[in-house]
């Protein structure tokens, strides 16, 4: 999927018009349309603004990742990274247990 297709897809999923997205990042809806048709490529700065407005990462928007990351999860990961090592270990241990519990429930639900 191209950069333009990703912009269009995310914009439509978020029910945002080209005009509204353009206003939010300081450009016009016409320019957003040109980005979506891959006629023009936005600068990294503009692409970053678009990603922020559409609630995604620049890596996903630029095609470096094939799946979209949930920004609320990314924020939590960043928060965890700033903690002391011992606290990180406790959180990750707890998270591993919760994930295993969910996987087990899903396996038995089949």
Short mmCIF file of N, CA and C in Angstrom, two decimals:
data_model
loop_
_atom_site.label_atom_id
_atom_site.label_comp_id
_atom_site.label_asym_id
_atom_site.label_seq_id
_atom_site.Cartn_x
_atom_site.Cartn_y
_atom_site.Cartn_z
N UNK A 1 0.86 -1.17 0.00
CA UNK A 1 0.00 0.00 0.00
C UNK A 1 0.91 1.24 0.00
N UNK A 2 0.58 2.20 -0.83
CA UNK A 2 1.40 3.41 -0.94
C UNK A 2 1.11 4.38 0.21
N UNK A 3 1.99 5.37 0.34
CA UNK A 3 1.80 6.41 1.35
C UNK A 3 0.44 7.07 1.17
N UNK A 4 0.12 7.44 -0.05
CA UNK A 4 -1.16 8.09 -0.32
C UNK A 4 -2.35 7.23 0.05
N UNK A 5 -2.26 5.93 -0.27
CA UNK A 5 -3.35 5.02 0.06
C UNK A 5 -3.52 4.90 1.58
N UNK A 6 -2.40 4.88 2.29
CA UNK A 6 -2.48 4.78 3.75
C UNK A 6 -3.12 6.04 4.35
N UNK A 7 -2.73 7.21 3.82
CA UNK A 7 -3.33 8.45 4.30
C UNK A 7 -4.84 8.43 4.07
N UNK A 8 -5.23 8.08 2.84
CA UNK A 8 -6.66 8.06 2.49
C UNK A 8 -7.42 7.06 3.36
N UNK A 9 -6.85 5.87 3.53
CA UNK A 9 -7.51 4.83 4.31
C UNK A 9 -7.72 5.26 5.76
N UNK A 10 -6.66 5.78 6.38
CA UNK A 10 -6.77 6.21 7.78
C UNK A 10 -7.70 7.41 7.93
N UNK A 11 -7.64 8.32 6.97
CA UNK A 11 -8.50 9.50 7.03
C UNK A 11 -9.97 9.09 6.95
N UNK A 12 -10.27 8.17 6.04
CA UNK A 12 -11.65 7.71 5.88
C UNK A 12 -12.11 6.93 7.11
N UNK A 13 -11.23 6.08 7.66
CA UNK A 13 -11.59 5.34 8.87
C UNK A 13 -11.91 6.29 10.02
N UNK A 14 -11.18 7.38 10.08
CA UNK A 14 -11.41 8.37 11.13
C UNK A 14 -12.52 9.35 10.82
N UNK A 15 -13.13 9.18 9.64
CA UNK A 15 -14.23 10.05 9.19
C UNK A 15 -13.83 11.52 9.20
N UNK A 16 -12.64 11.78 8.65
CA UNK A 16 -12.10 13.13 8.56
C UNK A 16 -12.06 13.50 7.08
N UNK A 17 -12.53 14.69 6.75
CA UNK A 17 -12.48 15.13 5.35
C UNK A 17 -11.07 15.58 5.00
N UNK A 18 -10.78 15.62 3.71
CA UNK A 18 -9.48 16.13 3.26
C UNK A 18 -9.30 17.56 3.73
N UNK A 19 -10.35 18.34 3.64
CA UNK A 19 -10.29 19.74 4.04
C UNK A 19 -9.97 19.88 5.53
N UNK A 20 -10.65 19.09 6.37
CA UNK A 20 -10.41 19.15 7.82
C UNK A 20 -8.99 18.72 8.16
N UNK A 21 -8.51 17.66 7.53
CA UNK A 21 -7.15 17.21 7.79
C UNK A 21 -6.16 18.28 7.36
N UNK A 22 -6.41 18.87 6.20
CA UNK A 22 -5.54 19.94 5.72
C UNK A 22 -5.46 21.10 6.70
N UNK A 23 -6.62 21.52 7.21
CA UNK A 23 -6.64 22.63 8.17
C UNK A 23 -5.86 22.29 9.44
N UNK A 24 -6.01 21.05 9.91
CA UNK A 24 -5.34 20.65 11.14
C UNK A 24 -3.82 20.64 11.02
N UNK A 25 -3.32 20.41 9.81
CA UNK A 25 -1.86 20.37 9.65
C UNK A 25 -1.31 21.61 8.95
N UNK A 26 -2.18 22.57 8.67
CA UNK A 26 -1.72 23.83 8.10
C UNK A 26 -1.58 23.84 6.59
N UNK A 27 -2.41 23.08 5.89
CA UNK A 27 -2.41 23.08 4.43
C UNK A 27 -3.85 23.00 3.95
N UNK A 28 -4.03 22.72 2.68
CA UNK A 28 -5.39 22.67 2.13
C UNK A 28 -5.84 21.24 1.87
N UNK A 29 -7.13 21.08 1.71
CA UNK A 29 -7.69 19.78 1.35
C UNK A 29 -7.21 19.33 -0.01
N UNK A 30 -6.97 20.29 -0.92
CA UNK A 30 -6.47 19.94 -2.25
C UNK A 30 -5.10 19.27 -2.17
N UNK A 31 -4.26 19.78 -1.30
CA UNK A 31 -2.92 19.19 -1.13
C UNK A 31 -3.04 17.79 -0.54
N UNK A 32 -3.94 17.61 0.42
CA UNK A 32 -4.17 16.28 0.99
C UNK A 32 -4.59 15.32 -0.12
N UNK A 33 -5.47 15.77 -1.00
CA UNK A 33 -5.90 14.96 -2.13
C UNK A 33 -4.73 14.57 -3.02
N UNK A 34 -3.83 15.50 -3.24
CA UNK A 34 -2.65 15.20 -4.07
C UNK A 34 -1.74 14.19 -3.37
N UNK A 35 -1.62 14.29 -2.05
CA UNK A 35 -0.85 13.28 -1.31
C UNK A 35 -1.51 11.91 -1.47
N UNK A 36 -2.83 11.88 -1.33
CA UNK A 36 -3.56 10.61 -1.39
C UNK A 36 -3.48 9.97 -2.77
N UNK A 37 -3.38 10.77 -3.81
CA UNK A 37 -3.25 10.25 -5.18
C UNK A 37 -1.79 9.99 -5.55
N UNK A 38 -0.90 10.20 -4.59
CA UNK A 38 0.54 10.02 -4.79
C UNK A 38 1.10 10.91 -5.90
N UNK A 39 0.49 12.07 -6.08
CA UNK A 39 0.99 13.05 -7.05
C UNK A 39 2.15 13.84 -6.45
N UNK A 40 2.10 14.03 -5.14
CA UNK A 40 3.10 14.79 -4.40
C UNK A 40 3.40 14.00 -3.13
N UNK A 41 4.66 14.02 -2.71
CA UNK A 41 5.04 13.36 -1.46
C UNK A 41 5.27 14.42 -0.39
N UNK A 42 4.62 14.27 0.76
CA UNK A 42 4.82 15.26 1.83
C UNK A 42 6.23 15.17 2.41
N UNK A 43 6.70 16.28 2.93
CA UNK A 43 7.98 16.26 3.64
C UNK A 43 7.83 15.40 4.89
N UNK A 44 8.94 15.02 5.49
CA UNK A 44 8.89 14.24 6.72
C UNK A 44 8.13 14.99 7.81
N UNK A 45 8.33 16.30 7.88
CA UNK A 45 7.65 17.10 8.90
C UNK A 45 6.14 17.06 8.70
N UNK A 46 5.71 17.21 7.45
CA UNK A 46 4.27 17.18 7.15
C UNK A 46 3.71 15.78 7.36
N UNK A 47 4.45 14.76 6.92
CA UNK A 47 4.00 13.38 7.11
C UNK A 47 3.85 13.06 8.60
N UNK A 48 4.75 13.60 9.41
CA UNK A 48 4.68 13.40 10.86
C UNK A 48 3.42 14.05 11.43
N UNK A 49 3.09 15.25 10.95
CA UNK A 49 1.86 15.92 11.39
C UNK A 49 0.63 15.11 10.98
N UNK A 50 0.64 14.59 9.76
CA UNK A 50 -0.48 13.78 9.27
C UNK A 50 -0.63 12.54 10.15
N UNK A 51 0.48 11.86 10.43
CA UNK A 51 0.44 10.66 11.27
C UNK A 51 -0.15 10.99 12.64
N UNK A 52 0.29 12.08 13.23
CA UNK A 52 -0.23 12.48 14.55
C UNK A 52 -1.73 12.73 14.49
N UNK A 53 -2.18 13.46 13.48
CA UNK A 53 -3.61 13.78 13.35
C UNK A 53 -4.45 12.53 13.10
N UNK A 54 -3.87 11.55 12.40
CA UNK A 54 -4.63 10.34 12.08
C UNK A 54 -4.44 9.25 13.13
N UNK A 55 -3.68 9.57 14.18
CA UNK A 55 -3.52 8.62 15.28
C UNK A 55 -2.70 7.40 14.95
N UNK A 56 -1.67 7.58 14.13
CA UNK A 56 -0.82 6.46 13.77
C UNK A 56 0.64 6.87 13.93
N UNK A 57 1.52 5.98 13.54
CA UNK A 57 2.95 6.27 13.61
C UNK A 57 3.46 6.64 12.22
N UNK A 58 4.54 7.38 12.20
CA UNK A 58 5.17 7.73 10.93
C UNK A 58 5.67 6.48 10.23
N UNK A 59 6.18 5.51 10.99
CA UNK A 59 6.65 4.26 10.39
C UNK A 59 5.54 3.55 9.63
N UNK A 60 4.34 3.48 10.21
CA UNK A 60 3.23 2.84 9.51
C UNK A 60 2.85 3.64 8.27
N UNK A 61 2.74 4.94 8.42
CA UNK A 61 2.33 5.79 7.31
C UNK A 61 3.31 5.67 6.13
N UNK A 62 4.61 5.60 6.44
CA UNK A 62 5.63 5.54 5.40
C UNK A 62 5.84 4.13 4.85
N UNK A 63 5.12 3.15 5.39
CA UNK A 63 5.22 1.79 4.88
C UNK A 63 6.36 0.98 5.47
N UNK A 64 6.97 1.48 6.53
CA UNK A 64 8.06 0.72 7.15
C UNK A 64 7.51 -0.39 8.05
N UNK A 65 6.24 -0.28 8.40
CA UNK A 65 5.56 -1.32 9.18
C UNK A 65 4.30 -1.70 8.43
N UNK A 66 4.02 -2.99 8.39
CA UNK A 66 2.85 -3.46 7.65
C UNK A 66 1.58 -3.48 8.51
N UNK A 67 1.73 -3.22 9.78
CA UNK A 67 0.56 -3.18 10.65
C UNK A 67 0.58 -1.88 11.43
N UNK A 68 -0.56 -1.46 11.82
CA UNK A 68 -0.70 -0.19 12.53
C UNK A 68 -0.57 -0.42 14.03
N UNK A 69 0.28 0.39 14.66
CA UNK A 69 0.44 0.30 16.11
C UNK A 69 -0.60 1.18 16.80
N UNK A 70 -1.11 0.68 17.90
CA UNK A 70 -2.03 1.45 18.72
C UNK A 70 -1.20 2.45 19.52
N UNK A 71 -1.44 3.73 19.28
CA UNK A 71 -0.62 4.76 19.94
C UNK A 71 -0.73 4.72 21.45
N UNK A 72 -1.85 4.27 22.00
CA UNK A 72 -1.96 4.19 23.46
C UNK A 72 -1.03 3.10 24.01
N UNK A 73 -0.84 2.04 23.24
CA UNK A 73 0.09 0.99 23.67
C UNK A 73 1.53 1.48 23.55
N UNK A 74 1.83 2.17 22.45
CA UNK A 74 3.17 2.73 22.26
C UNK A 74 3.51 3.67 23.41
N UNK A 75 2.57 4.50 23.81
CA UNK A 75 2.81 5.44 24.91
C UNK A 75 3.14 4.68 26.20
N UNK A 76 2.43 3.61 26.45
CA UNK A 76 2.69 2.82 27.66
C UNK A 76 4.08 2.17 27.61
N UNK A 77 4.46 1.69 26.43
CA UNK A 77 5.79 1.09 26.28
C UNK A 77 6.86 2.14 26.57
N UNK A 78 6.67 3.33 26.05
CA UNK A 78 7.63 4.42 26.30
C UNK A 78 7.69 4.74 27.79
N UNK A 79 6.53 4.77 28.44
CA UNK A 79 6.50 5.02 29.88
C UNK A 79 7.26 3.93 30.65
N UNK A 80 7.05 2.69 30.25
CA UNK A 80 7.72 1.57 30.92
C UNK A 80 9.23 1.66 30.73
N UNK A 81 9.68 2.05 29.54
CA UNK A 81 11.11 2.14 29.27
C UNK A 81 11.83 3.12 30.19
N UNK A 82 11.12 4.11 30.67
CA UNK A 82 11.75 5.12 31.51
C UNK A 82 11.83 4.71 32.99
N UNK A 83 11.25 3.58 33.32
CA UNK A 83 11.25 3.12 34.72
C UNK A 83 12.56 2.43 35.09
N UNK A 84 12.83 2.34 36.39
CA UNK A 84 13.99 1.57 36.83
C UNK A 84 13.87 0.10 36.40
N UNK A 85 15.00 -0.54 36.22
CA UNK A 85 15.04 -1.91 35.69
C UNK A 85 14.18 -2.88 36.49
N UNK A 86 14.23 -2.79 37.79
CA UNK A 86 13.46 -3.71 38.64
C UNK A 86 11.95 -3.53 38.41
N UNK A 87 11.49 -2.30 38.29
CA UNK A 87 10.07 -2.04 38.01
C UNK A 87 9.68 -2.58 36.64
N UNK A 88 10.55 -2.40 35.66
CA UNK A 88 10.28 -2.93 34.31
C UNK A 88 10.08 -4.44 34.37
N UNK A 89 10.97 -5.12 35.10
CA UNK A 89 10.87 -6.58 35.20
C UNK A 89 9.53 -7.00 35.79
N UNK A 90 9.10 -6.32 36.84
CA UNK A 90 7.82 -6.65 37.48
C UNK A 90 6.65 -6.43 36.52
N UNK A 91 6.66 -5.32 35.82
CA UNK A 91 5.57 -5.02 34.88
C UNK A 91 5.55 -6.04 33.76
N UNK A 92 6.71 -6.36 33.20
CA UNK A 92 6.76 -7.32 32.09
C UNK A 92 6.38 -8.72 32.55
N UNK A 93 6.77 -9.10 33.74
CA UNK A 93 6.38 -10.39 34.30
C UNK A 93 4.85 -10.47 34.43
N UNK A 94 4.26 -9.42 34.96
CA UNK A 94 2.81 -9.37 35.11
C UNK A 94 2.12 -9.40 33.75
N UNK A 95 2.64 -8.63 32.82
CA UNK A 95 2.07 -8.59 31.47
C UNK A 95 2.16 -9.95 30.79
N UNK A 96 3.30 -10.63 30.93
CA UNK A 96 3.45 -11.97 30.36
C UNK A 96 2.40 -12.91 30.92
N UNK A 97 2.14 -12.83 32.22
CA UNK A 97 1.13 -13.68 32.83
C UNK A 97 -0.27 -13.39 32.30
N UNK A 98 -0.59 -12.13 32.16
CA UNK A 98 -1.90 -11.75 31.62
C UNK A 98 -2.07 -12.21 30.18
N UNK A 99 -1.02 -12.03 29.38
CA UNK A 99 -1.08 -12.48 27.98
C UNK A 99 -1.26 -13.99 27.89
N UNK A 100 -0.54 -14.72 28.71
CA UNK A 100 -0.67 -16.18 28.72
C UNK A 100 -2.08 -16.59 29.10
N UNK A 101 -2.66 -15.90 30.07
CA UNK A 101 -4.03 -16.18 30.50
C UNK A 101 -5.01 -15.98 29.34
N UNK A 102 -4.87 -14.88 28.62
CA UNK A 102 -5.75 -14.60 27.48
C UNK A 102 -5.57 -15.65 26.39
N UNK A 103 -4.32 -16.00 26.09
CA UNK A 103 -4.06 -17.02 25.06
C UNK A 103 -4.68 -18.36 25.44
N UNK A 104 -4.59 -18.71 26.70
CA UNK A 104 -5.18 -19.97 27.17
C UNK A 104 -6.69 -19.94 27.02
N UNK A 105 -7.32 -18.85 27.42
CA UNK A 105 -8.77 -18.72 27.26
C UNK A 105 -9.18 -18.83 25.80
N UNK A 106 -8.42 -18.18 24.92
CA UNK A 106 -8.74 -18.24 23.49
C UNK A 106 -8.57 -19.65 22.94
N UNK A 107 -7.55 -20.35 23.39
CA UNK A 107 -7.32 -21.71 22.92
C UNK A 107 -8.46 -22.64 23.34
N UNK A 108 -8.95 -22.49 24.55
CA UNK A 108 -10.04 -23.34 25.03
C UNK A 108 -11.40 -22.93 24.46
N UNK A 109 -11.51 -21.72 23.97
CA UNK A 109 -12.77 -21.24 23.40
C UNK A 109 -13.02 -21.83 22.01
N UNK A 110 -11.97 -22.36 21.41
CA UNK A 110 -12.12 -22.90 20.03
C UNK A 110 -12.75 -24.24 20.02
#
